[in-house]
PDB file of C-alpha atoms and ligand atoms in Angstrom:
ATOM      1  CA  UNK T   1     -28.537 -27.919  -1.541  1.00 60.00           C
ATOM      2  CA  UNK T   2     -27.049 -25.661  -4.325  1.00 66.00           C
ATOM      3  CA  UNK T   3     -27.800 -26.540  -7.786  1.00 70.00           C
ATOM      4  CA  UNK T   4     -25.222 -28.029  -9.776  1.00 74.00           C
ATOM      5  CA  UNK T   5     -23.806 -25.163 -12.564  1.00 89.00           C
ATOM      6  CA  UNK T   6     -23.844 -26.460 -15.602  1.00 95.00           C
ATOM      7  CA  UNK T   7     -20.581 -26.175 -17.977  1.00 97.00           C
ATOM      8  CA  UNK T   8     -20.272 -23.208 -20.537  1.00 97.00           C
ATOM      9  CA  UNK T   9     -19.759 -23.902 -24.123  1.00 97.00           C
ATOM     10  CA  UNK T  10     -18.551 -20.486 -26.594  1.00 98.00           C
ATOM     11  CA  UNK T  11     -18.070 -20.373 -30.597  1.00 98.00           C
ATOM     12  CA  UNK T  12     -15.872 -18.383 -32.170  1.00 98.00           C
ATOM     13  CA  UNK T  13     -15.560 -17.680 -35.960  1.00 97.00           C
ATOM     14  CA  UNK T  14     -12.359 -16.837 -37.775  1.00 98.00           C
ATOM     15  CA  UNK T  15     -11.749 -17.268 -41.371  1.00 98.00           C
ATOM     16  CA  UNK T  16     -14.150 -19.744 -42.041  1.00 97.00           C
ATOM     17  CA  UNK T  17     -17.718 -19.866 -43.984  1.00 98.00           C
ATOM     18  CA  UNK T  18     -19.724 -20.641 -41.063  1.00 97.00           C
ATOM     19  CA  UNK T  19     -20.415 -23.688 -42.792  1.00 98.00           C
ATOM     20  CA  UNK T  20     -19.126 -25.505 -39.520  1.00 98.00           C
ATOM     21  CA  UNK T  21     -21.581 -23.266 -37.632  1.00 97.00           C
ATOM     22  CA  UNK T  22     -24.310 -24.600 -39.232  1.00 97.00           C
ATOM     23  CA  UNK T  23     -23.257 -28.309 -39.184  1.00 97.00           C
ATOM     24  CA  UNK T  24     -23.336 -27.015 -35.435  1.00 96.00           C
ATOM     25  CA  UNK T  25     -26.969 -26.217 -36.002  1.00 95.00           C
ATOM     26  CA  UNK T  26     -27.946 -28.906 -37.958  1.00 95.00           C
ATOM     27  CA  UNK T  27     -28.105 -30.809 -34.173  1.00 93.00           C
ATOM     28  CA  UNK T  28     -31.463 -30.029 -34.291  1.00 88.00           C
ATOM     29  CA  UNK T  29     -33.616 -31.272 -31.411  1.00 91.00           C
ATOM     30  CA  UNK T  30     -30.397 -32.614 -29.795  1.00 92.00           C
ATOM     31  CA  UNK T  31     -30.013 -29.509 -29.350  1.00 91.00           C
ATOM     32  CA  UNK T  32     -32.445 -29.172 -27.017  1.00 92.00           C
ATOM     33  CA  UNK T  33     -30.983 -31.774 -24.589  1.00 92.00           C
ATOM     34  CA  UNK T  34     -27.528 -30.498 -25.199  1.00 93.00           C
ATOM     35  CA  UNK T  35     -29.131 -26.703 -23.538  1.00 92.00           C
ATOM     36  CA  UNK T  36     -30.431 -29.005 -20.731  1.00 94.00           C
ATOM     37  CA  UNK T  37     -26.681 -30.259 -19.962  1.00 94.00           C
ATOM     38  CA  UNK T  38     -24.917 -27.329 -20.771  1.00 96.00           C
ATOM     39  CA  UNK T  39     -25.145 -23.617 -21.249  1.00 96.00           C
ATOM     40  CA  UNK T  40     -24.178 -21.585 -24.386  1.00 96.00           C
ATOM     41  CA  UNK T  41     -22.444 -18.165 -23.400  1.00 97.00           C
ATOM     42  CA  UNK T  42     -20.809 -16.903 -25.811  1.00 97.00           C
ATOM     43  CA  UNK T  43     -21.573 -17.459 -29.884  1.00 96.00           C
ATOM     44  CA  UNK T  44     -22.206 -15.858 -33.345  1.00 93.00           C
ATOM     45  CA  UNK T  45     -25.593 -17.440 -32.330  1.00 89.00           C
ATOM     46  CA  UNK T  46     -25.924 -15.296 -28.830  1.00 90.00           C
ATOM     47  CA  UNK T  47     -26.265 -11.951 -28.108  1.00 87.00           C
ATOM     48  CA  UNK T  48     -22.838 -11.613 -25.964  1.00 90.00           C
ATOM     49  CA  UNK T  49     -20.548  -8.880 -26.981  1.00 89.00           C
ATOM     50  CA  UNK T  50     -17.605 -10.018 -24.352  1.00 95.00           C
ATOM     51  CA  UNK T  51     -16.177 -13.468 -24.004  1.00 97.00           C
ATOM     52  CA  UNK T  52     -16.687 -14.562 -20.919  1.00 97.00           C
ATOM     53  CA  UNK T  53     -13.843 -14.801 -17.582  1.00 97.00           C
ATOM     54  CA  UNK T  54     -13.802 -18.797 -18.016  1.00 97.00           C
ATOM     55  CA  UNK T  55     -15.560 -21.027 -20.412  1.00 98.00           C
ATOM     56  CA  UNK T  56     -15.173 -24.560 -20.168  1.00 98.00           C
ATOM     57  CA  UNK T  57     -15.110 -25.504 -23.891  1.00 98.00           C
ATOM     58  CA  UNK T  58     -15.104 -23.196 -26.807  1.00 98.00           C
ATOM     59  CA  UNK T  59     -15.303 -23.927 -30.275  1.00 98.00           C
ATOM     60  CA  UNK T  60     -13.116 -22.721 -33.069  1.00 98.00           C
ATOM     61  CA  UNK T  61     -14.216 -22.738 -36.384  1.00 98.00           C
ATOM     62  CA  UNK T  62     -12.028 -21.440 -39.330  1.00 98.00           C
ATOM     63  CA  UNK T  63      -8.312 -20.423 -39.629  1.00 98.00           C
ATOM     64  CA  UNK T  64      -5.515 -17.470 -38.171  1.00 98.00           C
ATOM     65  CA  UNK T  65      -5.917 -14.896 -41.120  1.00 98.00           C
ATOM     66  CA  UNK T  66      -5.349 -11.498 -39.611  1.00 97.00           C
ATOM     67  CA  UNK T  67      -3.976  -9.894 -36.679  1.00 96.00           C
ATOM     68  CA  UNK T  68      -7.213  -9.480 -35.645  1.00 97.00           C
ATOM     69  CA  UNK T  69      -7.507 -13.536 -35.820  1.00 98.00           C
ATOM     70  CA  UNK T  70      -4.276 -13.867 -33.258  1.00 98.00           C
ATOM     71  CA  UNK T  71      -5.507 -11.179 -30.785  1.00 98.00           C
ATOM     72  CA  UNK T  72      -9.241 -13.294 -30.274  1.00 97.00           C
ATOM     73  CA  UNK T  73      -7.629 -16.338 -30.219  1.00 98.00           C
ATOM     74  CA  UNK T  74      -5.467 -15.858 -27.802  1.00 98.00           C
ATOM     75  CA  UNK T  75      -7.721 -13.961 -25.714  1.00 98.00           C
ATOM     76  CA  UNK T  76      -9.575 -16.978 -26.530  1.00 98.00           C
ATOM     77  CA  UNK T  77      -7.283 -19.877 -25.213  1.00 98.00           C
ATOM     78  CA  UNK T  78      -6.727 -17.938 -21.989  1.00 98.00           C
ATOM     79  CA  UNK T  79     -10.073 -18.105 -20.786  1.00 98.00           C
ATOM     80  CA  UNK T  80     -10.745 -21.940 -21.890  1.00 98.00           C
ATOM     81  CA  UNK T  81     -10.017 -25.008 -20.646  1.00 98.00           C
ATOM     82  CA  UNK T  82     -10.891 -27.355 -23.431  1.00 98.00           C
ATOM     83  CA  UNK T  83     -10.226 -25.464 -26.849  1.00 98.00           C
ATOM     84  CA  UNK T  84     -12.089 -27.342 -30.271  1.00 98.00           C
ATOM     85  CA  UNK T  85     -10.664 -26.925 -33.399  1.00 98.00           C
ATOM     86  CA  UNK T  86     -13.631 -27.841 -35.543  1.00 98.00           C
ATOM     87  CA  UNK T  87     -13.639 -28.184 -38.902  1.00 98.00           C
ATOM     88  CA  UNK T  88     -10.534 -28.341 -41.498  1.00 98.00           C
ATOM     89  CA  UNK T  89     -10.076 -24.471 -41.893  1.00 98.00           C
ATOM     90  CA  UNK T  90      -9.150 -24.525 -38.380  1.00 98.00           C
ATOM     91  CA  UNK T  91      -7.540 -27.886 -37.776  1.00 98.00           C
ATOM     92  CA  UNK T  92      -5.441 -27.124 -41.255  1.00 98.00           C
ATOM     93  CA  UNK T  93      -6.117 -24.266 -42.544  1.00 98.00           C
ATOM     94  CA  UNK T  94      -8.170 -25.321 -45.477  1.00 97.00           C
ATOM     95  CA  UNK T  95     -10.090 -23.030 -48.071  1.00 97.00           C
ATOM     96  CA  UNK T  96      -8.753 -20.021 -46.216  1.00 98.00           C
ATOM     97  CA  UNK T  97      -4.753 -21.127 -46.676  1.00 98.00           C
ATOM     98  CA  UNK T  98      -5.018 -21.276 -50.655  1.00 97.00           C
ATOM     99  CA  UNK T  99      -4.322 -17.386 -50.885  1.00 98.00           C
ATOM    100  CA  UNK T 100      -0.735 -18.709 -48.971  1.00 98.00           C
ATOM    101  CA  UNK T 101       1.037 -19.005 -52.695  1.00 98.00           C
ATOM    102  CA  UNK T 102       0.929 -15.302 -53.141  1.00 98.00           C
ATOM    103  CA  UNK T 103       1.610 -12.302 -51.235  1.00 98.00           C
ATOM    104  CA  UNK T 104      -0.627 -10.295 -49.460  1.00 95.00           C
ATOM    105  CA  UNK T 105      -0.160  -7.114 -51.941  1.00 94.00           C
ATOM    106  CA  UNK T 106      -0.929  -9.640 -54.809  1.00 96.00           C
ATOM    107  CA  UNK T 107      -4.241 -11.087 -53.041  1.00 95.00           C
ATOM    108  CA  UNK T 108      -5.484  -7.450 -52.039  1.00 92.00           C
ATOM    109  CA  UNK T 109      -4.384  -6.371 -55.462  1.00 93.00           C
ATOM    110  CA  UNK T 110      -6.534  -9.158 -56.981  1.00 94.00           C
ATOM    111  CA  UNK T 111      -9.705  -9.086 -54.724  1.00 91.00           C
ATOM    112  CA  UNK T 112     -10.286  -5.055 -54.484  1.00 91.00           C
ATOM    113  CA  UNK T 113      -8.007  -3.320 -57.602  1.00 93.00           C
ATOM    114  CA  UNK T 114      -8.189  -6.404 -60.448  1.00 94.00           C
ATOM    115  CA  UNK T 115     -11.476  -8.063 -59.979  1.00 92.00           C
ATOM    116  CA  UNK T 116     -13.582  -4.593 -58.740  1.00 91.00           C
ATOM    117  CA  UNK T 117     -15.462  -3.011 -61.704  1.00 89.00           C
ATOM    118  CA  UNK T 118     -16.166   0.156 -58.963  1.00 89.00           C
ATOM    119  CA  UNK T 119     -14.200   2.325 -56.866  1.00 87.00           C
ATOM    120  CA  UNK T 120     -10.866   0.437 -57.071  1.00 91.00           C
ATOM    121  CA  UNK T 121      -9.052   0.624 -53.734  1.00 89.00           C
ATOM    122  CA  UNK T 122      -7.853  -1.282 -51.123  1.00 85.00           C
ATOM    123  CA  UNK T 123      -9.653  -0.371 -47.839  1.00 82.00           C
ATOM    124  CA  UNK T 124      -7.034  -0.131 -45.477  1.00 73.00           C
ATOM    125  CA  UNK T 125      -8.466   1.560 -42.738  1.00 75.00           C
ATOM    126  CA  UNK T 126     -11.290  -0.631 -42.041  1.00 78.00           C
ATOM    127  CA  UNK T 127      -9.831  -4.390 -42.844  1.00 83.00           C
ATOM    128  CA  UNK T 128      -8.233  -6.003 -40.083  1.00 91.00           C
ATOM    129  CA  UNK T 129      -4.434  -6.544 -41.108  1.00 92.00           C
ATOM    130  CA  UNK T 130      -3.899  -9.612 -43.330  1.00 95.00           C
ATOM    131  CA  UNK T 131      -0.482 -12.358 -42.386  1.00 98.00           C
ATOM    132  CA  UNK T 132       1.476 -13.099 -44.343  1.00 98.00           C
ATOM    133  CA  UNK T 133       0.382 -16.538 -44.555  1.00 98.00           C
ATOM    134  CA  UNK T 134      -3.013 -18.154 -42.720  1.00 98.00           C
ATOM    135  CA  UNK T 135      -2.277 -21.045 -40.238  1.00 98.00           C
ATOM    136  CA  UNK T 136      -4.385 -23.555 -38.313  1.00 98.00           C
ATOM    137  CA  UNK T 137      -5.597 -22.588 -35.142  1.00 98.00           C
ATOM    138  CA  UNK T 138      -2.741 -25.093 -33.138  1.00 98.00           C
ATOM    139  CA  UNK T 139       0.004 -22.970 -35.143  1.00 98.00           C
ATOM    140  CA  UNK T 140      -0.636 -19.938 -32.662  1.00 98.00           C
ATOM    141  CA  UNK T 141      -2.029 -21.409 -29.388  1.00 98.00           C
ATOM    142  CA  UNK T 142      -2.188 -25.114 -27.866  1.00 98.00           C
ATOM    143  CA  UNK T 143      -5.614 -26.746 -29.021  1.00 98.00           C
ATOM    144  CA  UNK T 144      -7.470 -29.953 -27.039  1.00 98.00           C
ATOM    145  CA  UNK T 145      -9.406 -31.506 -29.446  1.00 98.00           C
ATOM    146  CA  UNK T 146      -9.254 -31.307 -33.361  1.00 97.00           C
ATOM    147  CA  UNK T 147     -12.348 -32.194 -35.362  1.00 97.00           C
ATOM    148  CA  UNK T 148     -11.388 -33.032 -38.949  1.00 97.00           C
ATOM    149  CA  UNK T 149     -14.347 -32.146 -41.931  1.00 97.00           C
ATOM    150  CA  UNK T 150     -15.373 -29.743 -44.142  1.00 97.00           C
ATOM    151  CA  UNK T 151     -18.030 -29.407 -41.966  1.00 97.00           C
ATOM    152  CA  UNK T 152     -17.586 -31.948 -39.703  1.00 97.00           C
ATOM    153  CA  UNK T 153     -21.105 -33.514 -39.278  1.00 96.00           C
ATOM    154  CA  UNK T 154     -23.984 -32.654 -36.545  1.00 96.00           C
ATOM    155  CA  UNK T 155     -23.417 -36.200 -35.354  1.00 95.00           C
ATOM    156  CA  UNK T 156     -19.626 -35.753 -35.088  1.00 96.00           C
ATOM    157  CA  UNK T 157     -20.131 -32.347 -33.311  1.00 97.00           C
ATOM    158  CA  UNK T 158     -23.081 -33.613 -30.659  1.00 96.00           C
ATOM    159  CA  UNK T 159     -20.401 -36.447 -29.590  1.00 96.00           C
ATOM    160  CA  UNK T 160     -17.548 -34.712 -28.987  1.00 97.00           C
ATOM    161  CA  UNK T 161     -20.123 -31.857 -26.980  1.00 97.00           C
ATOM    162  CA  UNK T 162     -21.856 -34.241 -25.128  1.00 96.00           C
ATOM    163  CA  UNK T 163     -18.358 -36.438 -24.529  1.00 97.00           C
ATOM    164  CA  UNK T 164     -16.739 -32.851 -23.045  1.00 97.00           C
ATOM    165  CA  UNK T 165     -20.279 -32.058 -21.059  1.00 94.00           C
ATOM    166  CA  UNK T 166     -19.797 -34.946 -19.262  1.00 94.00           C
ATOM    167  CA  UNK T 167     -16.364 -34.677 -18.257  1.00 94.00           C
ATOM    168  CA  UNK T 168     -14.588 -37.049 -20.987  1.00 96.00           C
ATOM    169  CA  UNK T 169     -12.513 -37.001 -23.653  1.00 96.00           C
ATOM    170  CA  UNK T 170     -14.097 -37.883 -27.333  1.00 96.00           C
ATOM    171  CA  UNK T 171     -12.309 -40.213 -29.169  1.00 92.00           C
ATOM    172  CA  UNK T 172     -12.550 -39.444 -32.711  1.00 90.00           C
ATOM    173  CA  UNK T 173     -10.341 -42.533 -34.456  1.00 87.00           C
ATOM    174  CA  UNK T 174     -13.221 -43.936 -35.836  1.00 82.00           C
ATOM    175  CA  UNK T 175     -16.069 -40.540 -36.033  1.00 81.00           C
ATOM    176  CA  UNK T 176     -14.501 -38.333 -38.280  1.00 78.00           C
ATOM    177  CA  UNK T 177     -12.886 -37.396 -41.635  1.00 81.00           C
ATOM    178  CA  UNK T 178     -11.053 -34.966 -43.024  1.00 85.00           C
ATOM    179  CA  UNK T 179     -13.120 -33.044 -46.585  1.00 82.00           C
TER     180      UNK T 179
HETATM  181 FE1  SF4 K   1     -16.445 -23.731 -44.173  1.00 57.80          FE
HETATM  182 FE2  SF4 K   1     -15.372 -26.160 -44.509  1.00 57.80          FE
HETATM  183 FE3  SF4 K   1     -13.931 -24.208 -43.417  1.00 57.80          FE
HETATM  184 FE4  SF4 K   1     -15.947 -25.265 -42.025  1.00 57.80          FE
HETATM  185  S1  SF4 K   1     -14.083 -26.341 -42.660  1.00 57.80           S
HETATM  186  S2  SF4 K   1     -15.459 -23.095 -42.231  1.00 57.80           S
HETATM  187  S3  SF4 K   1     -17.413 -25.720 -43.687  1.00 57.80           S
HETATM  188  S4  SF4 K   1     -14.744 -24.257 -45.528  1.00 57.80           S
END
């Protein structure tokens, strides 16, 4: 009889501080049973340069900055079935969103002219383009789950995996926070 394919799991970083990556990590050994029940394709943490045809859940963690942002994300979303917001950069925007009082000439203006002590200039031709504002993930493309934190916690993160592993839907009323 043919073996039973495990599901795929993917992680994508935005705008964030991979600080939600590494709550990821900080599964630790549940990590290893986590690898037994499902298979990581795509990842900052893997060597894959293309995201794969169909991935059964994918991780999101950080917020819509760029054009750049939009583009994966939506590439994203149309090869997943259950998209993760995880973490509050991506679920609200978070850190990332503070620069949405100003204007994108005043926060490029600030970053590489005002606070640069060297070769002040904005490097336009290698920056992906900036919005005009950053948004949560769900502001661009429908999203499944949402896990609130800032990082969420390993323990938060290895429910909600193991929960979509095994075919259900976390509930997270009473697992997570948001800050
Ligand atoms: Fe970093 Fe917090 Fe944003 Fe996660 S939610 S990417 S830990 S700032």
């Amino acid at each position: 009889m043919a073996k039973k394919q495990k599901p795929t799991l993917a992680t994508v970083w935005l705008d964030g501080c991979s600080g939600c990556h590494m709550s990821f990590l900080d599964i630790d050994e549940a990590l290893i049973a986590l690898a037994e029940k499902a298979t990581l394709v795509y990842s900052p943490l893997v060597d894959a340069k293309e995201f794969p045809k169909m991935v059964d859940v994918t991780l999101i963690e950080g917020a819509v900055s760029t054009d750049e942002d939009v583009a994966k994300l939506r590439k994203v979303r149309s090869h997943t079935k259950i998209l993760v917001a995880l973490g509050d950069c991506a679920v609200t925007g978070n850190v990332p969103s503070m620069r949405n009082p100003f204007t994108v000439a005043e926060v490029t203006e600030r970053a590489y002219i005002e606070n640069a002590t060297h070769n002040q200039q904005v490097p336009d031709l290698t920056l992906p383009k900036l919005l005009p504002k950053v948004r949560p993930v769900h502001a661009w493309v429908d999203v499944d789950v949402f896990i609130p934190g800032c990082p969420p916690s390993a323990r938060t993160i290895l429910y909600v995996l193991t929960e979509l592993v095994e075919g259900r839907m976390p509930d997270l009323s009473d697992k997570s926070r948001f800050g």
